[in-house]
Coordinates of C-alpha atoms in Angstrom, one line a residue:
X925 CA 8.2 -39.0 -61.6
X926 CA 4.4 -40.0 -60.8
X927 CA 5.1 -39.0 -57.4
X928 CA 5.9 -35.6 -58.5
X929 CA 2.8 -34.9 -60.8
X930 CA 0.6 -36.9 -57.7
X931 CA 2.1 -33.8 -55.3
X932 CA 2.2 -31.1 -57.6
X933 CA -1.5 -31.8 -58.3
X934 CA -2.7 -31.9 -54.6
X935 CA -0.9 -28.7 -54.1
X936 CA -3.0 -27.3 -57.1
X937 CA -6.4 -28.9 -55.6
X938 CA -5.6 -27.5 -52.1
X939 CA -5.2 -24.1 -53.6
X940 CA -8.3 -24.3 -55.9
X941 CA -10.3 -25.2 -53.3
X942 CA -9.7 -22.3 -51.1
X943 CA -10.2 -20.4 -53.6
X944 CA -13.2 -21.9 -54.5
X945 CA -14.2 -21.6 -50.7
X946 CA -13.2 -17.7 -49.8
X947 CA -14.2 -16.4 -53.6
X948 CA -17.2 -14.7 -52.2
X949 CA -15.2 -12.8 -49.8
X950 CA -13.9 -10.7 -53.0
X951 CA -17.2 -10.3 -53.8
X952 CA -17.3 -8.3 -50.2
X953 CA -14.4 -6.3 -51.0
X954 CA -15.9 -5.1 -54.0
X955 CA -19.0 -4.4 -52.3
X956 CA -18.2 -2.9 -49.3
X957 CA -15.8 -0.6 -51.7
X958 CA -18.7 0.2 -53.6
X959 CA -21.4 0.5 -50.9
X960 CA -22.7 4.5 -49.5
X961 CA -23.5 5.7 -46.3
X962 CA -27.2 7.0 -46.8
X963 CA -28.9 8.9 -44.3
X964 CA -30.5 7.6 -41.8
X965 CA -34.5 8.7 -41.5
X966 CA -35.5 10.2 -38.6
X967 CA -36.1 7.6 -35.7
X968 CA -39.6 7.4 -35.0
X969 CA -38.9 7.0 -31.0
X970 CA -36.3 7.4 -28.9
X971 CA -35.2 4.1 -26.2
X972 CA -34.0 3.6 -23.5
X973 CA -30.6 1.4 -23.6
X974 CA -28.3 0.2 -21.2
X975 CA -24.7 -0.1 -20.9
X976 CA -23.0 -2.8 -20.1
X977 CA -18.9 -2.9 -19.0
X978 CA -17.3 -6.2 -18.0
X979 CA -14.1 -5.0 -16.3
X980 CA -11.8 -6.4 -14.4
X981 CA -8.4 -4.4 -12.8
X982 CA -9.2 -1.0 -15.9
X983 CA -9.0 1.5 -13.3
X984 CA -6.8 3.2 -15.9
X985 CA -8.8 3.6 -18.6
X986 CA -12.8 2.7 -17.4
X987 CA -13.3 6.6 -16.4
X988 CA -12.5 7.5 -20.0
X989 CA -14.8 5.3 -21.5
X990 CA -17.5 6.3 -18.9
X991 CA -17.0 10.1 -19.6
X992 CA -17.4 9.3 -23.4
X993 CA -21.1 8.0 -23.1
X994 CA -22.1 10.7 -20.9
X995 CA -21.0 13.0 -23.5
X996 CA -22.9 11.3 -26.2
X997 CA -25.7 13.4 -28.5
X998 CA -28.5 11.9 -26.7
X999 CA -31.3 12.3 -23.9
X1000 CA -29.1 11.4 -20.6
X1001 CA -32.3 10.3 -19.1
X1002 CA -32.4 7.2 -22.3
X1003 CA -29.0 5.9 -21.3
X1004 CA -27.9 4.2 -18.2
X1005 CA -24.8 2.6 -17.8
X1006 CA -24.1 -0.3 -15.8
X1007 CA -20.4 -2.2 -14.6
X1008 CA -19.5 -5.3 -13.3
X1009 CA -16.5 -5.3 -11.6
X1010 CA -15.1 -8.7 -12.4
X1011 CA -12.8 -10.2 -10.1
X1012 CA -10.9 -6.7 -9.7
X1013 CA -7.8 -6.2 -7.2
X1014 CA -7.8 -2.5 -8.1
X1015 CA -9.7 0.7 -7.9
X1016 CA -12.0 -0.2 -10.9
X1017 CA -15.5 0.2 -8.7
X1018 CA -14.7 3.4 -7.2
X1019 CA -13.6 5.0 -10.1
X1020 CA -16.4 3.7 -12.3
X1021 CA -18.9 4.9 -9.4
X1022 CA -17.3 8.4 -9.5
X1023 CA -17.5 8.6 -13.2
X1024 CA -21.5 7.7 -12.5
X1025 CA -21.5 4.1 -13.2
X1026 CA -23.8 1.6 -11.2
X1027 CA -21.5 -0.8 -10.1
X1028 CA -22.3 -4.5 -8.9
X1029 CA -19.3 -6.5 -8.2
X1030 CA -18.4 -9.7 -8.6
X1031 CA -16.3 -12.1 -7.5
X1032 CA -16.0 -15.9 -9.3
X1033 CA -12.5 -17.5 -9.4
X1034 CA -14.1 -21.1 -11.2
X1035 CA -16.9 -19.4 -13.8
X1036 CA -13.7 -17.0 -15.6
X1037 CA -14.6 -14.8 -18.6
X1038 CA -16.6 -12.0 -20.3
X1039 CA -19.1 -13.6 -20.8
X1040 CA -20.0 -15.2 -17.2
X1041 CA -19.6 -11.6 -16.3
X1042 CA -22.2 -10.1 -18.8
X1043 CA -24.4 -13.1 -17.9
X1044 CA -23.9 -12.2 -14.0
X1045 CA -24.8 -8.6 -14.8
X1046 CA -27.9 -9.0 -16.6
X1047 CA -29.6 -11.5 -14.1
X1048 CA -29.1 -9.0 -11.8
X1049 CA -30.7 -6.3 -13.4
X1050 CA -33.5 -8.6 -13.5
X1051 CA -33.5 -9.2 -10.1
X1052 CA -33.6 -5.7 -9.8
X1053 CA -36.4 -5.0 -11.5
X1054 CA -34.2 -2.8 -14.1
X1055 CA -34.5 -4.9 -17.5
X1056 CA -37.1 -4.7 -18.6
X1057 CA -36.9 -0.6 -18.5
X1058 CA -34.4 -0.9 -21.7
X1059 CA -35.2 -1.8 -25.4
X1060 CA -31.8 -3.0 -25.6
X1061 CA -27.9 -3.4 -24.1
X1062 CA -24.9 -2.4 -25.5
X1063 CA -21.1 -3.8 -24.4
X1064 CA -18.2 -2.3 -24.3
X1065 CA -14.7 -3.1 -23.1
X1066 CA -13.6 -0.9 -20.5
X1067 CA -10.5 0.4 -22.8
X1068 CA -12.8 1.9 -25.4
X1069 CA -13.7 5.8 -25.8
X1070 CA -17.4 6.2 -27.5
X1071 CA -17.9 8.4 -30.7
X1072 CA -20.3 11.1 -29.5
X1073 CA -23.0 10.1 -31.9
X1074 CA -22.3 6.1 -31.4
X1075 CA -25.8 5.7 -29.5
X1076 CA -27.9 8.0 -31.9
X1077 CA -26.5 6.5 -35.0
X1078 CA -27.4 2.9 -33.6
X1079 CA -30.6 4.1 -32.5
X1080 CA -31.5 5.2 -36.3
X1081 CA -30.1 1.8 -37.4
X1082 CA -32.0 -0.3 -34.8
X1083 CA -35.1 2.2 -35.7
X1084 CA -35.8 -0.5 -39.0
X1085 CA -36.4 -3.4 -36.9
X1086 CA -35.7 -6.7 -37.3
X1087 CA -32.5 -6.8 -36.0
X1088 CA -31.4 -9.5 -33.2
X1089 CA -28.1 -7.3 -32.4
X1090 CA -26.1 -4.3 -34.1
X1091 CA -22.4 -4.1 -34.4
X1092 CA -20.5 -0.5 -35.0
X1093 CA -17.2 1.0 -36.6
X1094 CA -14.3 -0.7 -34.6
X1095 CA -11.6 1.9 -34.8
X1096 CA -8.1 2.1 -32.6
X1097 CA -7.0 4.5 -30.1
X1098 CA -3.5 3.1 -31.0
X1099 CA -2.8 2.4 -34.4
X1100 CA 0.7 4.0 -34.9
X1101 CA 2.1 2.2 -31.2
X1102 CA 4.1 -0.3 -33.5
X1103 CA 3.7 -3.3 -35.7
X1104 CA 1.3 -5.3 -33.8
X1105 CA -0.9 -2.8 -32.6
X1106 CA -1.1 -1.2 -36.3
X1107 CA -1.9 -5.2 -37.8
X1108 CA -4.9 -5.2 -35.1
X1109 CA -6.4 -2.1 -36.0
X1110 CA -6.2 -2.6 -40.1
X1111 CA -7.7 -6.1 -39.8
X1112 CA -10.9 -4.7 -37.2
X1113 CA -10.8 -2.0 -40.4
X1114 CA -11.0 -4.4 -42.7
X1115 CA -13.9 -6.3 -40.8
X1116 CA -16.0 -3.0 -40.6
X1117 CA -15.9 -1.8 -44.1
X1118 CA -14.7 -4.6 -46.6
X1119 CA -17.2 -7.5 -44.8
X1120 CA -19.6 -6.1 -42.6
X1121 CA -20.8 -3.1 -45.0
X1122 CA -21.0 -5.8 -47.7
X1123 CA -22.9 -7.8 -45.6
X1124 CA -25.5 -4.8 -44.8
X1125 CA -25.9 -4.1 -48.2
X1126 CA -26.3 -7.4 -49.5
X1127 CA -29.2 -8.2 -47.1
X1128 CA -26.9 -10.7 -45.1
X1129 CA -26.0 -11.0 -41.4
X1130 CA -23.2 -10.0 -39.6
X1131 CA -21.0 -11.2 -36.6
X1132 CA -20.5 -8.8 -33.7
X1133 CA -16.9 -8.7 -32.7
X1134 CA -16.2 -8.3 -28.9
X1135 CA -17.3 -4.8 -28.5
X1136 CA -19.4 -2.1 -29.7
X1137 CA -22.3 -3.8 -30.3
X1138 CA -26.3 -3.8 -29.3
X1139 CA -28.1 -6.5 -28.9
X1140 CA -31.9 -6.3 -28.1
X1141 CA -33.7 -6.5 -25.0
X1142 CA -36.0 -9.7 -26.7
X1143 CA -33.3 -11.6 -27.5
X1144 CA -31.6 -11.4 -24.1
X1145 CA -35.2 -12.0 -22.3
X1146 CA -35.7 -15.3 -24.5
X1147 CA -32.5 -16.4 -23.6
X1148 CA -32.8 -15.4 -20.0
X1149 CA -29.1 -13.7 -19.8
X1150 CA -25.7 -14.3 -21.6
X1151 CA -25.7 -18.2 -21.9
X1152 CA -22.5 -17.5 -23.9
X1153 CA -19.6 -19.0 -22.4
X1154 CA -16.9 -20.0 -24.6
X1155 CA -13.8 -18.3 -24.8
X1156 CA -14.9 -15.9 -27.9
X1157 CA -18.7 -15.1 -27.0
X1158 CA -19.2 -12.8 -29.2
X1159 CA -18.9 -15.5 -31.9
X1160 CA -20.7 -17.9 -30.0
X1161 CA -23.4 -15.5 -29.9
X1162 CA -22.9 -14.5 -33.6
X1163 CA -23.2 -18.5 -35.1
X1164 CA -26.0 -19.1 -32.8
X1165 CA -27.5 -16.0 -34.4
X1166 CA -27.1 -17.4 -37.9
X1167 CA -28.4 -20.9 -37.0
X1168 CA -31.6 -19.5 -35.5
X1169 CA -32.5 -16.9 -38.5
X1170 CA -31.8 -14.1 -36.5
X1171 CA -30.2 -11.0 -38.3
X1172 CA -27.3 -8.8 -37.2
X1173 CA -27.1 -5.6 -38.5
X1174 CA -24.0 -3.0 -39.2
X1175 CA -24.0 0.8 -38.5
X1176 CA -21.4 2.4 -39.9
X1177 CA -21.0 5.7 -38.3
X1178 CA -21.5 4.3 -34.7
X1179 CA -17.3 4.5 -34.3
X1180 CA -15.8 3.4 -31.1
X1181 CA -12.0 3.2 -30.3
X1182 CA -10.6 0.2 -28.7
X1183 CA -7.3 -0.2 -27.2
X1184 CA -4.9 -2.7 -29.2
X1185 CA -2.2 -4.9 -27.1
X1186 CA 0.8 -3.3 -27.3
X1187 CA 3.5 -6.5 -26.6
X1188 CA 3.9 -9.9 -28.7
X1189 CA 3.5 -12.0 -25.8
X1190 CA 0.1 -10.3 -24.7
X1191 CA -1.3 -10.4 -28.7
X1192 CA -0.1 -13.9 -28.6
X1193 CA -2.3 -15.2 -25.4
X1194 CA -5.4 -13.1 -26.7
X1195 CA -4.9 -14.6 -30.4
X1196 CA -4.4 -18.0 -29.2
X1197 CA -7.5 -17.5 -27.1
X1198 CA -9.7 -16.3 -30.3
X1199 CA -8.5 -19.4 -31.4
X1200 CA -9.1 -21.6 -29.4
X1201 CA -12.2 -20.0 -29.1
X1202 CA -13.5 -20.7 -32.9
X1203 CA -12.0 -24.6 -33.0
X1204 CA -15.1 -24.5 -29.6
X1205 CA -17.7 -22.3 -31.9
X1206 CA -16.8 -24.6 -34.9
X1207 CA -17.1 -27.5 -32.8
X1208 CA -20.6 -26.8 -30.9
X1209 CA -22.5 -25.1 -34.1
X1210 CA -21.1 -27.1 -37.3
X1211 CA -24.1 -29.5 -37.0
X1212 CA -26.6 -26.6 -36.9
X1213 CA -25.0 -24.4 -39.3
X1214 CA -24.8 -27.7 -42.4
X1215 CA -28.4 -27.9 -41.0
X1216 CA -29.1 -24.2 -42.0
X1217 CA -27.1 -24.4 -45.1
X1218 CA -29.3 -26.7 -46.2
X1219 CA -32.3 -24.3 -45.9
X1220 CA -30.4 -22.4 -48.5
X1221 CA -31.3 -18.8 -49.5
X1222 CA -30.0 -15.8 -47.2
X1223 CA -29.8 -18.3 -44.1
X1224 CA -28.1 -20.6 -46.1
X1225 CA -25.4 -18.1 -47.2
X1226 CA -25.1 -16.4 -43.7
X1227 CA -24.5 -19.9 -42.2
X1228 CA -21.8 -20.9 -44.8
X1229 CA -20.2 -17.6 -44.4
X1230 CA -20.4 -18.3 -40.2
X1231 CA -19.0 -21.2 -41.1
X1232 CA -16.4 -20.3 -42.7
X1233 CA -15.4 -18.2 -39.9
X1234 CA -15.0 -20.3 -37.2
X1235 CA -13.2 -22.9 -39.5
X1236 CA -9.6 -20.9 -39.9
X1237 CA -8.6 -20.7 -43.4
X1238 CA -5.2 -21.0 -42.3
X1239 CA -6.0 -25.1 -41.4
X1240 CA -6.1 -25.2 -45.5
X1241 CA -2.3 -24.1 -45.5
X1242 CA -1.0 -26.2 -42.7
X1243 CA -2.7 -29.5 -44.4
X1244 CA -1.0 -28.7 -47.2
X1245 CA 2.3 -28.5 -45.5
X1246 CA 1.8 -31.8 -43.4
X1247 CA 1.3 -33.1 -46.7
X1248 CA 4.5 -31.9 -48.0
X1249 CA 6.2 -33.4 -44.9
X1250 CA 5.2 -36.5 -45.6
X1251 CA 5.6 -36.8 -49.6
X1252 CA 9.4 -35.4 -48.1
X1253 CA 10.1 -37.8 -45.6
X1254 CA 7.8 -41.4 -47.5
X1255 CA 10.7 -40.2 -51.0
X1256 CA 13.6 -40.5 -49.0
X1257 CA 14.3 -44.3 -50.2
X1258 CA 13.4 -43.3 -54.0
X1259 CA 16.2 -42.6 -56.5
X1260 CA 18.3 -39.4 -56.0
X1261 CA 16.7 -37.5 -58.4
X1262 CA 13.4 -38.0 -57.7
X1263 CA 14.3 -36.8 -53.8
X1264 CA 15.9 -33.4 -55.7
X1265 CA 12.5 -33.1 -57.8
X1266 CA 10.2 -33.5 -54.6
X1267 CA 12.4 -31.2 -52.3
X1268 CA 12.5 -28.4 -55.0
X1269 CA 8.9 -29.0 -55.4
X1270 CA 8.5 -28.7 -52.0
X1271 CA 10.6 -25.6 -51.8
X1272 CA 8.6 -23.9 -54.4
X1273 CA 5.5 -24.1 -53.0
X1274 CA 6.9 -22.6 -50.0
X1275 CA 8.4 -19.9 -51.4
X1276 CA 5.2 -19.6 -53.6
X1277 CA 2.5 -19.6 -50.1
X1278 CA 4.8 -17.3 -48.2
X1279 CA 4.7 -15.0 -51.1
X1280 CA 1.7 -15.4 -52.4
X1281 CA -0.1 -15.4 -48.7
X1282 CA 2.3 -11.7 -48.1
X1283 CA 1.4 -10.3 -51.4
X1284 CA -2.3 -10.7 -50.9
X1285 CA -2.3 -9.6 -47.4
X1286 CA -0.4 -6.6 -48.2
X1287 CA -2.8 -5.6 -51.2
X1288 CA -5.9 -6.7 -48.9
X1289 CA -4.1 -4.2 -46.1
X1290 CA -3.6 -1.0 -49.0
X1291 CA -7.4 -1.3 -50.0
X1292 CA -8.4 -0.9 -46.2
X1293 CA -5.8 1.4 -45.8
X1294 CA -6.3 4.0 -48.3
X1295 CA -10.2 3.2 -48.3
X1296 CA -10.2 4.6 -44.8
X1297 CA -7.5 7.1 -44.8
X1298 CA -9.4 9.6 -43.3
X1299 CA -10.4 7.7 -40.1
X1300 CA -7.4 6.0 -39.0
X1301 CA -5.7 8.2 -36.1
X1302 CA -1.8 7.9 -36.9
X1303 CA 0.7 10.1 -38.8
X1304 CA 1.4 9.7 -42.4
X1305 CA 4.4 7.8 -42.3
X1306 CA 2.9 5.5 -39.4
X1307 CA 0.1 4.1 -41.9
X1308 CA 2.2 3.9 -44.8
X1309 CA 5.1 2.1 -42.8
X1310 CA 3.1 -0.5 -40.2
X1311 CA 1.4 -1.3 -44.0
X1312 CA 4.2 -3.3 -44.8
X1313 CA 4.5 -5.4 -41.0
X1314 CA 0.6 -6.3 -41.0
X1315 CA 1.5 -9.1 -43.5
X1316 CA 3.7 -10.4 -41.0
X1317 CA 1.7 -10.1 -38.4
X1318 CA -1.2 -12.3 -39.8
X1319 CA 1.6 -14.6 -40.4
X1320 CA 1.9 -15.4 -36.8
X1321 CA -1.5 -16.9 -36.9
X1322 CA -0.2 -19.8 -38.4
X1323 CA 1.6 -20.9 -35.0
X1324 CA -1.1 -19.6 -33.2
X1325 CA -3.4 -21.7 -34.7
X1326 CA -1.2 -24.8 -34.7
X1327 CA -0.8 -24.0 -30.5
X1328 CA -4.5 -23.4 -30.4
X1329 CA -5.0 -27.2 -31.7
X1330 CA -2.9 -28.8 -28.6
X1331 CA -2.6 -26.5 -26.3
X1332 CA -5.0 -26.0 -23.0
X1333 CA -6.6 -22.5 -23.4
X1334 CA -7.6 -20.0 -20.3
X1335 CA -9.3 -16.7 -20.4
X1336 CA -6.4 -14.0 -19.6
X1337 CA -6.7 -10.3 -19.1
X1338 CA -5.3 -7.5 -20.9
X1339 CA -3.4 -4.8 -19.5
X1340 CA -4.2 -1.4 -20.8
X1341 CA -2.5 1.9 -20.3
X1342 CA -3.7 3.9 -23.2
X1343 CA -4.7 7.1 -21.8
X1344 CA -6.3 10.2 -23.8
X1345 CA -5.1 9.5 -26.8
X1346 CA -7.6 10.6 -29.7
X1347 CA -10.3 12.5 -29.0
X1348 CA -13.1 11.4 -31.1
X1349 CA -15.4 14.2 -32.0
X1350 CA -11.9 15.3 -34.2

C-alpha cells in the first residue's frame, strides 16, 4: 500500500502547487470585482494617432470597421488610418480605399503573419516620411467595429504618461452564434475585467491581446518597427514589455467588438496556434523574465505573472496524468488488490479534475457573466445557456495544448462573415 500513499501524495502536491502558483489570480478577481471606473481628467492635448489594419482576404467586413473609426468622437484631422493588404486574393484594397483607407499592399509568401505585416507597414510609413507625424498606433483586426468613443477614452488614459502600450475592452460582435463563439467572448470578458482592471488598479502591467490596443510612437521608433514575429505577437510584445520595465496600461471604456470563429475546426487551428505561440514566448523570454523576477518589486510581480502566462497551467494537469499512466501501467505485476486500489485511485482523481476543473470554470464564467451583464450583446437565454458549454470549451485546451507540444504550427487565416451585427453606440 506504499505505492498508494506515494501516488495519492503527488496528486495532492501537484494540486497544492498550482494552487500555490495561480493564488494571486483570485486576488485579481476580487479586485477587478471591486475596482471603479473614475473619470478621466480632461486631456491636456489632443494627438495625432494612426491606425493600423493587417488584413488579408476581409473584404467582408474591413469597410465596417473602417466606417466605425471615422465615426469616432474625435478631430478627423488627429486620426489616420492606414492598411496593409496582406497577401489578399480578394477585393480587400479597393474596398478599404473606398471606405478612405491608405492602402499599401503586400505580397510575402515566406515572411507569413501579423506581425511581418504590421512590421512591413510601419517601415513604410517611415519611408514615407509619415511616422513620425503620430504620438502613437493603434491595431486592429479587420473584423472589429470601434466603440465611438474608443480613441478619446484611450487618449485620456494615454494622457498620464508612462505607458509603453494601452490595451481596451475586448467585447464580441457574436456572443450568442453558439457554444464556441459564446466560450471566446466570456474568457476575452474575463481578461478585460477580472485581470486587466486588477492589474490597472494594483499599479501592475498588462498584456495586450491581439487587438484593440496602442502602443506609442517611442517605443516603435526604438525598436525600429514590429520586430515581433512569433506566432502570438501580441504576447511576444507583452513579455518583452515586462522584461524591459516598460508598463501597459488598461482602459476600460475604450470597447471594441471582435468577431469570434464560428466552427470547431477554425477555433481549433487558431487555439493551437496561440499555443504554440506561448510554448515560443515561454521559450525565448524565460531567461529574461527569472532575470526580472529577481529584481523583485512591481517588475518582479509583472514578470512572474508574464510568466505564468506563457507557461499553460494546463501542463500542471497533464503531468499529473502522465504520472498516473505510469503508477497504472509500472502496478500491473503487483498483487490484485493493490492494482484495484491504484486504478480507483486513479479513477478518482479523474473524476475529481474533470469536476473540479468544470466547477471552477463554470463559477469563474457566472462572475464574468453576471459582472458584465449589461455589455454582453446576446438574448437572455443565450448568456445564461452558452454559460454552461464554456466549461467545455476550455476543456478542449487540453488536446490543444498536447497537439501544440508535437505538432508543426503555421500562421492560418480566419474567415469572417459577421456583418452588422451590434451597433455599438447601443
Amino acid at each position: 500500500m506504499e505505492l498508494v500513499r506515494l501516488v495519492s501524495a503527488l496528486q495532492k502536491a501537484i494540486a497544492l502547487l498550482a494552487g500555490a502558483l495561480y493564488f494571486y489570480q483570485v486576488i485579481y478577481l476580487v479586485v477587478g470585482l471591486l475596482s471603479r471606473k473614475r473619470p478621466a481628467p480632461r486631456p491636456v492635448r489632443l494627438r495625432r494617432y494612426a491606425v493600423l489594419i493587417s488584413a488579408r482576404n476581409e473584404a467582408g467586413v474591413i469597410g465596417e470597421l473602417i466606417g466605425s473609426l471615422k465615426k469616432q468622437n474625435y478631430p478627423k484631422q488627429l486620426l489616420d488610418i492606414y492598411v496593409v493588404a496582406d497577401n489578399c486574393t480578394d477585393a480587400t484594397a479597393d474596398v478599404a480605399r473606398r471606405s478612405g483607407a491608405k492602402v499599401y499592399p503586400r505580397f510575402n509568401r515566406v515572411e507569413v503573419g501579423k506581425g511581418y505585416a504590421l512590421d512591413f507597414l510601419l517601415k513604410k510609413l517611415m519611408e514615407d516620411g509619415l511616422f513620425d507625424r503620430y504620438a502613437g498606433f493603434f491595431v486592429f483586426d479587420a473584423d472589429n467595429i470601434v466603440d465611438p468613443n474608443f480613441v478619446s477614452e484611450m487618449n485620456h488614459t494615454f494622457d498620464k504618461g508612462g505607458f509603453a502600450a494601452l490595451t481596451g475592452y475586448r467585447n464580441s460582435k457574436n456572443f450568442g452564434e453558439n457554444w464556441i463563439t459564446a466560450g471566446y467572448s466570456l474568457w476575452f470578458l474575463r481578461e478585460a475585467r477580472l485581470v486587466n482592471a486588477a492589474r490597472m488598479a494594483l499599479g501592475l502591467s498588462c498584456h495586450v491581446s491581439g487587438t484593440g490596443f496602442l502602443v506609442a510612437a517611442d517605443v516603435i521608433r526604438e525598436k525600429g518597427g514590429w520586430p515581433y514575429h512569433l506566432l502570438t505577437e501580441d504576447l511576444q510584445f507583452s513579455a518583452e514589455c515586462a522584461a524591459e520595465g516598460r508598463r501597459i496600461g488598461y482602459c476600460a471604456d475604450a470597447i471594441i467588438y471582435d468577431e469570434q470563429p464560428t466552427s470547431l475546426r477554425q477555433s481549433w487551428d487558431q487555439r493551437l496556434r496561440w499555443s504554440r505561440g506561448f510554448f515560443q514566448v515561454g521559450g525565448r523570454y524565460a531567461p529574461s523574465l527569472f532575470r526580472g523576477m529577481a529584481h523583485g518589486g512591481r517588475k518582479g510581480f509583472v514578470c512572474y505573472d508574464i510568466l505564468l502566462t506563457v507557461t499553460p497551467g494546463v501542463l500542471l494537469t497533464l503531468a499529473g496524468a502522465v504520472l498516473q499512466a505510469m503508477v497504472a501501467l509500472s502496478c500491473f505485476s503487483a498483487p490484485v488488490y493493490i492494482i484495484y486500489a491504484v486504478l480507483d485511485l486513479t479513477a478518482n482523481w479523474l473524476w475529481r479534475g474533470f469536476t473540479g476543473f468544470y466547477m471552477g470554470m463554470l463559477a469563474y464564467g457566472a462572475i464574468t457573466l453576471f459582472s458584465e451583464w449589461g455589455r454582453i450583446k446576446a438574448t437572455p437565454l443565450q448568456k445564461i445557456g452558452y454559460l454552461f458549454t464554456t466549461p467545455i470549451f476550455m476543456l478542449t485546451y487540453i488536446p490543444i495544448t498536447v497537439c501544440a507540444l508535437f505538432q508543426k504550427v503555421e500562421w492560418k487565416p480566419i474567415a469572417h462573415k459577421s456583418l452588422a451585427r451590434i451597433d455599438p453606440a447601443a
